[in-house]
Backbone as ProteinMPNN parsed JSONL, in Angstrom:
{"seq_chain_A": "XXXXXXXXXXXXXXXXXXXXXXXXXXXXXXXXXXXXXXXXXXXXXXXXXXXXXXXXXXXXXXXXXXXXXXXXXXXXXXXXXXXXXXXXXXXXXXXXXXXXXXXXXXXXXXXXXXXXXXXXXX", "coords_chain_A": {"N_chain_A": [[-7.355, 5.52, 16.451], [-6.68, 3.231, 14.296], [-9.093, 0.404, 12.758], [-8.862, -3.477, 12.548], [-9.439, -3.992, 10.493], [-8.643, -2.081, 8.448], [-7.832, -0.535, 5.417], [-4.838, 1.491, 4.105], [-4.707, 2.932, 1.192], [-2.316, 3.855, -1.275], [-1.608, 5.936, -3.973], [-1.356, 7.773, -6.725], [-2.981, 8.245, -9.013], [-6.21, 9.545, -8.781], [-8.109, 7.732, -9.665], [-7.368, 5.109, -9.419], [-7.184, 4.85, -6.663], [-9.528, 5.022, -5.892], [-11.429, 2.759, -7.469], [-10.015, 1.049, -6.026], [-10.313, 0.747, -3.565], [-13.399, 1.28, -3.164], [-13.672, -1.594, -4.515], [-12.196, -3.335, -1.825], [-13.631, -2.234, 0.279], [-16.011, -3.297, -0.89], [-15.477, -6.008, 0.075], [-15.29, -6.027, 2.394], [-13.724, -4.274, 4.294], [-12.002, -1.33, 5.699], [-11.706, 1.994, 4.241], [-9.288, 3.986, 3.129], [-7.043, 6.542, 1.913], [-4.269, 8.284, 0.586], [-2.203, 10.723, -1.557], [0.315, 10.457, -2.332], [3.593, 9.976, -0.948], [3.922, 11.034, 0.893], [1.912, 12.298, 2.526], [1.083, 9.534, 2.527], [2.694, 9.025, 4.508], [2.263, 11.332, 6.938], [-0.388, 9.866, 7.447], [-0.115, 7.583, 8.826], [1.244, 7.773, 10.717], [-0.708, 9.666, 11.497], [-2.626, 7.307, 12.313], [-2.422, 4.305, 12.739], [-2.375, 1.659, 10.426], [-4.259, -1.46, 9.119], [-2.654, -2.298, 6.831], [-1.122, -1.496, 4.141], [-1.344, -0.603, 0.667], [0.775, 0.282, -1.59], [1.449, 2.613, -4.344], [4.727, 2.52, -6.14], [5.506, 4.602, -7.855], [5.542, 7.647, -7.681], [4.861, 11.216, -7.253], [7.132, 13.747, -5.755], [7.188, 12.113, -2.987], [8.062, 8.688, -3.675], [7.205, 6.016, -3.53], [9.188, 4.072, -2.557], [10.674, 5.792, -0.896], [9.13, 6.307, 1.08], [7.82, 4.136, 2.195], [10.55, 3.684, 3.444], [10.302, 5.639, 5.14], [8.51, 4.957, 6.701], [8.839, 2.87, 7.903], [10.613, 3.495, 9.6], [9.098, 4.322, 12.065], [7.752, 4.591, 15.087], [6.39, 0.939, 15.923], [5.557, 0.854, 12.893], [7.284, -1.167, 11.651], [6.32, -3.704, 11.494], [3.882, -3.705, 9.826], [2.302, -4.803, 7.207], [3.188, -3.963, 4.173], [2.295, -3.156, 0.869], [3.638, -3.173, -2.382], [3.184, -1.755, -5.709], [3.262, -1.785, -8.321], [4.028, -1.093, -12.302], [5.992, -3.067, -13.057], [6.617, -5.801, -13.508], [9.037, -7.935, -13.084], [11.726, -9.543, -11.899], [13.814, -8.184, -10.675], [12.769, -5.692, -10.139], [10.877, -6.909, -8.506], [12.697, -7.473, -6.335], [14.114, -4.993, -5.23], [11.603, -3.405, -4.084], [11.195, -4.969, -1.875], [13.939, -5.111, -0.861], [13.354, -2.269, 0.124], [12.044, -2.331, 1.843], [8.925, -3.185, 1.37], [6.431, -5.851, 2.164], [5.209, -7.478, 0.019], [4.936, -7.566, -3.562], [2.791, -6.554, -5.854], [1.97, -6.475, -9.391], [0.773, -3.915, -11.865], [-1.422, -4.769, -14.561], [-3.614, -4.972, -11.917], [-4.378, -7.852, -10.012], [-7.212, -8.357, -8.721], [-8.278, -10.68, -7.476], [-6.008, -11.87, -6.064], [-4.434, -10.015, -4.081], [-6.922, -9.656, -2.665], [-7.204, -12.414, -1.195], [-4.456, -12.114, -0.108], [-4.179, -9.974, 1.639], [-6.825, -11.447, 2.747], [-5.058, -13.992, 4.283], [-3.586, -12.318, 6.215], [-4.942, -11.719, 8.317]], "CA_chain_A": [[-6.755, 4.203, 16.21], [-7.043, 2.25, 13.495], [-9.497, -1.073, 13.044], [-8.524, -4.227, 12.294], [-9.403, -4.073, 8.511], [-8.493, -0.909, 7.842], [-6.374, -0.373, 4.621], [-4.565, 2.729, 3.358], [-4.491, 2.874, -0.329], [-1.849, 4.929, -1.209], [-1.504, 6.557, -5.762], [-1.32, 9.289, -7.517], [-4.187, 8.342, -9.49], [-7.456, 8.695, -8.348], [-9.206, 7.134, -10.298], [-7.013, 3.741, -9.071], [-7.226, 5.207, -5.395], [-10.975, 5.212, -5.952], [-11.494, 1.687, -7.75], [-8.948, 0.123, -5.469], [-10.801, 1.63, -2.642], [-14.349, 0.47, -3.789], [-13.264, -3.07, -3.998], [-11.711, -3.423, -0.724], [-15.032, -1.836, 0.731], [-16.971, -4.543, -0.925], [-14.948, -7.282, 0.678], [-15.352, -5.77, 4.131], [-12.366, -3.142, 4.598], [-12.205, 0.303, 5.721], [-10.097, 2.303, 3.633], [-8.22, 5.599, 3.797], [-6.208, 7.251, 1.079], [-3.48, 9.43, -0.024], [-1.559, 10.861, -3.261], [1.922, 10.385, -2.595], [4.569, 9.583, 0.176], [4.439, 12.536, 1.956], [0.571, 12.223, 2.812], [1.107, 8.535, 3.411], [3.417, 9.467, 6.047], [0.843, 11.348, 7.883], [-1.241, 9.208, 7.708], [0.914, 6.527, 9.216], [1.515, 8.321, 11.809], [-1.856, 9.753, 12.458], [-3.407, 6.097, 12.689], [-1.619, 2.922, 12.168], [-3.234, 1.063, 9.31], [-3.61, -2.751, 8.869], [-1.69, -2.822, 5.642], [-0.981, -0.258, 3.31], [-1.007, -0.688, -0.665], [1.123, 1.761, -2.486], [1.759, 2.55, -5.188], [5.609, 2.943, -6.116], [5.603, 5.924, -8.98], [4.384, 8.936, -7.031], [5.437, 12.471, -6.995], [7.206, 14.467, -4.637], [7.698, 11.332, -2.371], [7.898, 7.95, -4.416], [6.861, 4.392, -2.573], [10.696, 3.538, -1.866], [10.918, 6.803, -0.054], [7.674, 6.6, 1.906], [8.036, 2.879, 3.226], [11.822, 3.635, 4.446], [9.872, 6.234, 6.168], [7.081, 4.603, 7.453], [9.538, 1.53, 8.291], [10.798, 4.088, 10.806], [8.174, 4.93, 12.69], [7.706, 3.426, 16.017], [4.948, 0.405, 15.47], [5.407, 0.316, 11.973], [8.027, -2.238, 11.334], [5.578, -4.877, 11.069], [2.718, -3.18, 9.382], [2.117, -5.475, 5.451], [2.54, -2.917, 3.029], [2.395, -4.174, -0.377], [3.876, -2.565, -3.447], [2.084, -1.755, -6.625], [4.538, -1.654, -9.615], [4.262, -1.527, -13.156], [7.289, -3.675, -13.46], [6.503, -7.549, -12.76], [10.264, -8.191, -13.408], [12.377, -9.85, -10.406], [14.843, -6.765, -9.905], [11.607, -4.923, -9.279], [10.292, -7.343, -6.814], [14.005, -7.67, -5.154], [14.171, -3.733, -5.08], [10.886, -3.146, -3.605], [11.334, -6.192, -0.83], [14.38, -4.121, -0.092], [13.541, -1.059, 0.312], [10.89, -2.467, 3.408], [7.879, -3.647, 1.072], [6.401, -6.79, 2.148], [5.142, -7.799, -1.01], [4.661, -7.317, -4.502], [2.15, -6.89, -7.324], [2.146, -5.529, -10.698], [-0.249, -3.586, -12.18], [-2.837, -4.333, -13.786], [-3.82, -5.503, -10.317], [-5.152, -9.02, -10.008], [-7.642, -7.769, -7.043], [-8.148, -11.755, -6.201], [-4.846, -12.171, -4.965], [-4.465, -8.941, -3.225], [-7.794, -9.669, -1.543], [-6.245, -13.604, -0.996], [-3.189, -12.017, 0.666], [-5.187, -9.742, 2.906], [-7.289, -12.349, 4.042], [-4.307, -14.806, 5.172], [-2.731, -11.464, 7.424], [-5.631, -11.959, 9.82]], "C_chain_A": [[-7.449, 3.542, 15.031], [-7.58, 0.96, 13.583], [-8.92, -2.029, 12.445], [-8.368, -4.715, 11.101], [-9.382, -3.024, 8.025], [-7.171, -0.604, 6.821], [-6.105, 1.157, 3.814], [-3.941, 2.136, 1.644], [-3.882, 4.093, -1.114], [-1.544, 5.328, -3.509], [-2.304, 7.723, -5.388], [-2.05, 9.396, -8.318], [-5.089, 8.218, -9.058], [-8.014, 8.012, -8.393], [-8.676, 5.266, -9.449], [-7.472, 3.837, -7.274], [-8.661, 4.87, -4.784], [-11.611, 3.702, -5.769], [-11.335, 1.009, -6.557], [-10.063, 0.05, -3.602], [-12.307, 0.779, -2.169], [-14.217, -0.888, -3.912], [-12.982, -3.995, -2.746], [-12.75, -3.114, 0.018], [-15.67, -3.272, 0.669], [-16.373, -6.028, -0.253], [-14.636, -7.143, 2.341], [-14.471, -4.744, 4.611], [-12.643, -2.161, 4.934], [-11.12, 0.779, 5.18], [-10.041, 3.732, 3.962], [-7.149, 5.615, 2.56], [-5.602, 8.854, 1.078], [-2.489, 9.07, -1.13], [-0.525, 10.333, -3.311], [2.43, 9.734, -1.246], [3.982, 10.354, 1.033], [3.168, 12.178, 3.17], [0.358, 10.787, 3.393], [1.595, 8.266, 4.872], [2.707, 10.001, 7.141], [0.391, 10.647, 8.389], [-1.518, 7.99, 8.98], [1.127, 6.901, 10.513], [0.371, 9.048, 12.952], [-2.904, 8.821, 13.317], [-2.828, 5.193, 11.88], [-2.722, 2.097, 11.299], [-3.292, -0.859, 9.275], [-2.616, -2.695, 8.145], [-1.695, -1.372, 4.878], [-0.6, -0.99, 1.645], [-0.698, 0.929, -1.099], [1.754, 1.498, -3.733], [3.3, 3.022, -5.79], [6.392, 4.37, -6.811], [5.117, 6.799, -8.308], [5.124, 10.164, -7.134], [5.966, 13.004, -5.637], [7.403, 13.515, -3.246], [7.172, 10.069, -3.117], [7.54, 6.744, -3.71], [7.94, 4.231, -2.322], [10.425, 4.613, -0.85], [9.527, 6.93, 1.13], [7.829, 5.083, 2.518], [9.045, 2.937, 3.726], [11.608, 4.088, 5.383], [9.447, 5.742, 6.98], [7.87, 3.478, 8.159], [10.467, 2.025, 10.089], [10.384, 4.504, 11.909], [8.037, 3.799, 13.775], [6.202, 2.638, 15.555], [5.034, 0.191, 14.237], [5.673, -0.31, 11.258], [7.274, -3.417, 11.134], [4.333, -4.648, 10.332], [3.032, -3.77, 7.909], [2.257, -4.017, 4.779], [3.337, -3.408, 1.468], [2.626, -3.024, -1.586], [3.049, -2.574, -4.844], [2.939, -1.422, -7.945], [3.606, -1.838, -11.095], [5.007, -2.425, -13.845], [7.226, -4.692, -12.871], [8.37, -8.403, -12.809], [11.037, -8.487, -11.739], [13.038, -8.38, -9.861], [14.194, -5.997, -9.515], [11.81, -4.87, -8.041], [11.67, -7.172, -5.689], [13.965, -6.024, -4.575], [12.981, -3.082, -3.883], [11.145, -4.483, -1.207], [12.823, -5.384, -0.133], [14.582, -3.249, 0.599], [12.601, -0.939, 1.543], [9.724, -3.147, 2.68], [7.648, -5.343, 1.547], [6.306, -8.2, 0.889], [4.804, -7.194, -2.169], [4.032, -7.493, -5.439], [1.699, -5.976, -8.046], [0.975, -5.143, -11.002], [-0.384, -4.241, -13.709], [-2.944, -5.461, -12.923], [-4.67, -6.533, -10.303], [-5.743, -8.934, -8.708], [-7.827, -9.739, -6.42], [-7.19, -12.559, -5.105], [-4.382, -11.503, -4.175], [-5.5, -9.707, -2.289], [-7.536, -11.052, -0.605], [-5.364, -13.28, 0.223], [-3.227, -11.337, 1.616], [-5.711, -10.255, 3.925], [-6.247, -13.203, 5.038], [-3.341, -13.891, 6.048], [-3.918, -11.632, 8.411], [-5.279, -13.339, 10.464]], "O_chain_A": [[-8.666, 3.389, 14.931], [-6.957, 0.162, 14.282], [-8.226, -1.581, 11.532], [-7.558, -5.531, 10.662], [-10.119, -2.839, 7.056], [-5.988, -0.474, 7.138], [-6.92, 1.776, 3.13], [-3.127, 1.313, 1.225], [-4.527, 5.057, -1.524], [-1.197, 4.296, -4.082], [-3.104, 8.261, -4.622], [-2.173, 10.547, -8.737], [-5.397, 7.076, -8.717], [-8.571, 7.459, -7.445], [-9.502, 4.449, -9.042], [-8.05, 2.891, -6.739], [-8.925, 4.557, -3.623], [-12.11, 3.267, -4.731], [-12.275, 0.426, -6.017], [-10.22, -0.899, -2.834], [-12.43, -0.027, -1.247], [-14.943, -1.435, -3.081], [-13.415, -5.142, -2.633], [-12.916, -4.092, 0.748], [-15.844, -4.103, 1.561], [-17.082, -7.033, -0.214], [-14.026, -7.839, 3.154], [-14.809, -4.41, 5.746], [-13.741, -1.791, 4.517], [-9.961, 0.398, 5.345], [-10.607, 4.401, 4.827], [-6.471, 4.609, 2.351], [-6.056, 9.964, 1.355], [-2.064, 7.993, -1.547], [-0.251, 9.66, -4.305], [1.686, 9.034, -0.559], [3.543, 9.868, 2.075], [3.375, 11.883, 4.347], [-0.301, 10.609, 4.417], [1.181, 7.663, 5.863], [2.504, 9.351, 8.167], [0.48, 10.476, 9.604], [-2.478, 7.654, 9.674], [1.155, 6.032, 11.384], [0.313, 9.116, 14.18], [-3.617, 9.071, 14.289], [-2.722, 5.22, 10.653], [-3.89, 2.013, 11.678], [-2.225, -1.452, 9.431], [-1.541, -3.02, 8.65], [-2.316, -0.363, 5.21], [0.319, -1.799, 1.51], [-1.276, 2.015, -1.064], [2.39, 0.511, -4.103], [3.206, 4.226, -6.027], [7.413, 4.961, -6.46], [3.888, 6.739, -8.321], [6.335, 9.95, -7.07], [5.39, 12.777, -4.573], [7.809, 14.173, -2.288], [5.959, 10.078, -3.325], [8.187, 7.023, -2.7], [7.833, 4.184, -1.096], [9.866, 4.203, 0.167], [9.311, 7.891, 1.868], [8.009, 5.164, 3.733], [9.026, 2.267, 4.759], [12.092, 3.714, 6.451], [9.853, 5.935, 8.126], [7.34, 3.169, 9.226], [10.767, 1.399, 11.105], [11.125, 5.026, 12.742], [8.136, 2.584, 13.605], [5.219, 3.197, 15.069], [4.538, -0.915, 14.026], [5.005, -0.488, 10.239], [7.848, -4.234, 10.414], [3.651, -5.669, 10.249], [4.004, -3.268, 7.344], [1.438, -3.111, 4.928], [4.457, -3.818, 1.163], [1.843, -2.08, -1.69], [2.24, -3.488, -5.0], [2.928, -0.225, -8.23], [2.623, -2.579, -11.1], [4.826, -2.644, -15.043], [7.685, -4.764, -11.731], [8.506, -9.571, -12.444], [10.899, -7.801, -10.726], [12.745, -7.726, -8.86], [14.597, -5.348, -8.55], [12.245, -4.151, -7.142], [11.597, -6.824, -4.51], [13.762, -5.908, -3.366], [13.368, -2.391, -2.941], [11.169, -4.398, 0.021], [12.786, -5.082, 1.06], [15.463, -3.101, 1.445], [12.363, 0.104, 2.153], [9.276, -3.975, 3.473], [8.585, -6.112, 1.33], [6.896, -9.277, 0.802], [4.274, -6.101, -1.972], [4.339, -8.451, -6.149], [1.165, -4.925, -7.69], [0.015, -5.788, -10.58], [0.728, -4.27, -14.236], [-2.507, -6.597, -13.102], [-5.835, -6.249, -10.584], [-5.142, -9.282, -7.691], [-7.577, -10.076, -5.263], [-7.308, -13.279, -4.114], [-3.765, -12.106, -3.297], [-5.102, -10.311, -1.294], [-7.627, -10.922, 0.616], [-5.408, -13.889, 1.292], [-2.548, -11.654, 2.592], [-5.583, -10.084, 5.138], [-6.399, -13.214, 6.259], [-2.386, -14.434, 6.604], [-3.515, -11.666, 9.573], [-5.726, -13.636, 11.571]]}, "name": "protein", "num_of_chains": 1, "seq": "XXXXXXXXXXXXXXXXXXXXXXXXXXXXXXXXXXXXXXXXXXXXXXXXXXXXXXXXXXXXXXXXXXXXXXXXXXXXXXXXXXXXXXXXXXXXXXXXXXXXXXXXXXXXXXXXXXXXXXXXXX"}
């Protein structure tokens, strides 16, 4: 089971997976990562997460396709999971907010409002 501040940090870059990762640490979090959809799915399924940041560009399963999933899963209809776009543009955000994301923010990643929007889900 998953704890109470536990966030999956889901890209296809490490190096962001890493960072993103590292940050969230220092502000108290436990994190947990994977590359793509597919692996998020797992994951999701192996242990429910507070929140999940993903990233929407991914291979082989893309962030739309991995939150419709995960949106399916018993339990995980209410689980925050926050999109990670290159594309700050409304039709984005509307697209993503569609497709199950709770919310949205563009890269590069303003970590104080992420960590902001974190804190007010407890």
């Amino acid at each position: 089971m998953a704890s109470a501040k536990q966030v999956l940090v889901v890209d296809d870059n490490f190096e962001m997976v890493e960072s993103l990762s590292a940050l969230l640490q220092c502000q108290g979090y436990e994190t947990a990562s994977a590359h793509n959809g597919y692996e998020a799915c797992d994951w999701v399924r192996d242990g429910m997460p507070r929140a999940i940041i993903m990233d929407l560009g991914m291979p082989w399963m893309d962030g739309f396709g991995a939150v419709r999933a995960i949106r399916r899963m018993p339990g995980a209809q209410s689980v925050p999971i926050i999109a990670l776009s290159g594309s700050a543009d409304q039709d984005s955000v509307k697209k993503a907010v569609a497709a199950g994301f709770t919310q949205h923010f563009s890269k590069p990643l303003n970590f104080e409002h992420l960590n902001q929007y974190l804190n007010n889900l407890s």
